[in-house]
Amino acid sequence: MKKVLNNIKEAQYFSILVDEVSDCTVMEQLLICIGYVHINGEPHFEFVEVKDCLADSNSTDAETITKLITSELSECDLNLNYVCGFGSNGASVMAGSRNDVGVRLQRVCLVMVRNHCVNHRLALACGDSSDEVKLK
């Protein structure tokens, strides 16, 4: 992991992709991944951490998730000023209001652009289309 973090620091700017999931024990977890372009020009996407959302909080609200993300980046010694992108599942807590995780992160990550993860969008579209299209 140390080599990955060094590569991210060398690339300077990086993006984060997060997803909140419940496991089979109904434990709320936050998956954190980082995307960056290596100094040799190769794009990389690395899994960083799984955080227990309810370890220090009673809720998986925007404030809790934002704290988990920013504390993990700080623990990895990654500068929040170099977060240039944020991708999420598009849930309302992540990207649904004026006080969601994306907005909160933009307050400290000034060059960050928010995006709804393309894979989550595809899954939603497939789910919607299967509701509408009847197979014979």
Coordinates of C-alpha atoms in Angstrom, one line a residue:
M1 CA 0.0 0.0 0.0
K2 CA 2.9 2.3 0.7
K3 CA 4.1 2.1 -2.9
V4 CA 0.5 2.9 -4.2
L5 CA 0.3 5.9 -1.9
N6 CA 3.7 7.1 -3.1
N7 CA 2.5 6.8 -6.7
I8 CA -0.6 8.8 -5.9
K9 CA 1.5 11.5 -4.3
E10 CA 3.8 11.6 -7.3
A11 CA 0.7 12.0 -9.6
Q12 CA -0.4 14.8 -7.4
Y13 CA -4.0 15.0 -8.5
F14 CA -6.4 12.1 -7.9
S15 CA -10.0 11.3 -7.7
I16 CA -12.0 9.3 -5.2
L17 CA -14.8 6.8 -5.8
V18 CA -16.9 5.7 -2.9
D19 CA -19.8 3.3 -2.4
E20 CA -21.8 2.6 0.7
V21 CA -22.9 -1.0 1.1
S22 CA -24.4 -3.3 3.6
D23 CA -22.8 -6.8 4.1
C24 CA -24.6 -10.0 5.0
T25 CA -24.6 -9.0 8.7
V26 CA -26.2 -5.7 7.7
M27 CA -23.0 -3.8 8.7
E28 CA -22.9 -0.5 6.9
Q29 CA -19.6 -0.1 5.2
L30 CA -18.0 2.6 3.0
L31 CA -15.7 1.4 0.2
I32 CA -13.0 4.0 -0.8
C33 CA -11.1 3.8 -4.0
I34 CA -8.6 6.2 -5.6
G35 CA -8.0 6.9 -9.3
Y36 CA -4.9 8.6 -10.6
V37 CA -2.6 8.8 -13.6
H38 CA 0.9 7.5 -12.9
I39 CA 3.8 9.7 -14.0
N40 CA 4.4 7.2 -16.9
G41 CA 0.9 8.1 -18.2
E42 CA -0.9 4.9 -17.2
P43 CA -4.3 5.3 -15.5
H44 CA -4.6 3.4 -12.2
F45 CA -7.5 2.7 -10.0
E46 CA -6.7 1.4 -6.5
F47 CA -8.8 0.1 -3.6
V48 CA -7.8 2.0 -0.5
E49 CA -10.0 1.1 2.5
V50 CA -13.3 -0.3 3.8
K51 CA -14.7 1.8 6.7
D52 CA -17.3 0.8 9.2
C53 CA -19.8 3.6 8.9
L54 CA -21.4 3.1 12.3
A55 CA -18.2 2.5 14.3
D56 CA -18.2 6.1 15.7
S57 CA -21.6 7.3 14.6
N58 CA -25.3 6.4 14.9
S59 CA -26.1 7.3 11.3
T60 CA -24.7 7.0 7.8
D61 CA -25.5 10.6 7.0
A62 CA -23.5 13.0 4.8
E63 CA -21.6 14.3 7.8
T64 CA -20.4 10.8 8.9
I65 CA -19.5 9.7 5.4
T66 CA -17.6 13.0 4.7
K67 CA -15.6 12.5 7.9
L68 CA -14.8 8.9 7.0
I69 CA -13.5 10.0 3.6
T70 CA -11.5 13.0 4.8
S71 CA -10.0 11.1 7.8
E72 CA -8.9 8.2 5.5
L73 CA -7.2 10.6 3.1
S74 CA -5.5 12.3 6.0
E75 CA -4.4 9.0 7.4
C76 CA -2.9 8.2 4.0
D77 CA -1.2 11.6 4.1
L78 CA -3.0 12.7 0.9
N79 CA -3.7 16.4 0.5
L80 CA -7.4 17.2 0.1
N81 CA -6.4 20.1 -2.2
Y82 CA -5.4 17.6 -4.9
V83 CA -8.8 15.7 -5.0
C84 CA -10.0 16.6 -8.5
G85 CA -12.9 14.2 -8.8
F86 CA -15.6 12.5 -6.7
G87 CA -17.7 9.6 -7.9
S88 CA -20.5 7.9 -6.0
N89 CA -23.5 5.7 -6.5
G90 CA -25.8 8.8 -6.8
A91 CA -27.8 8.1 -3.7
S92 CA -29.3 11.2 -2.1
V93 CA -26.8 11.2 0.8
M94 CA -24.0 11.2 -1.8
A95 CA -25.3 13.5 -4.5
G96 CA -28.9 14.6 -3.7
S97 CA -29.0 17.9 -1.9
R98 CA -27.3 21.1 -1.0
N99 CA -25.6 19.4 2.0
D100 CA -24.7 16.0 0.6
V101 CA -21.3 14.3 0.7
G102 CA -20.2 15.8 -2.7
V103 CA -21.1 19.3 -1.7
R104 CA -19.4 18.9 1.7
L105 CA -16.2 17.6 0.0
Q106 CA -16.2 20.5 -2.5
R107 CA -15.9 22.9 0.5
V108 CA -12.5 21.5 1.3
C109 CA -11.5 20.1 -2.1
L110 CA -11.7 23.2 -4.2
V111 CA -10.9 21.8 -7.6
M112 CA -13.1 18.7 -7.2
V113 CA -15.8 17.8 -9.8
R114 CA -18.6 15.5 -8.7
N115 CA -19.9 12.7 -10.9
H116 CA -22.5 9.9 -10.7
C117 CA -20.5 6.6 -11.2
V118 CA -21.1 5.3 -14.8
N119 CA -21.4 1.7 -13.5
H120 CA -24.2 2.7 -11.1
R121 CA -26.0 4.6 -13.8
L122 CA -25.8 1.6 -16.0
A123 CA -27.2 -0.7 -13.3
L124 CA -30.1 1.7 -12.7
A125 CA -30.8 1.9 -16.4
C126 CA -30.8 -1.9 -16.7
G127 CA -33.1 -2.2 -13.8
D128 CA -35.5 0.3 -15.2
S129 CA -35.5 -1.3 -18.6
S130 CA -36.2 -4.7 -17.2
D131 CA -39.2 -3.3 -15.5
E132 CA -40.5 -1.9 -18.8
V133 CA -39.5 -4.6 -21.3
K134 CA -41.4 -7.9 -21.0
L135 CA -39.5 -11.0 -22.2
K136 CA -41.5 -13.7 -23.9

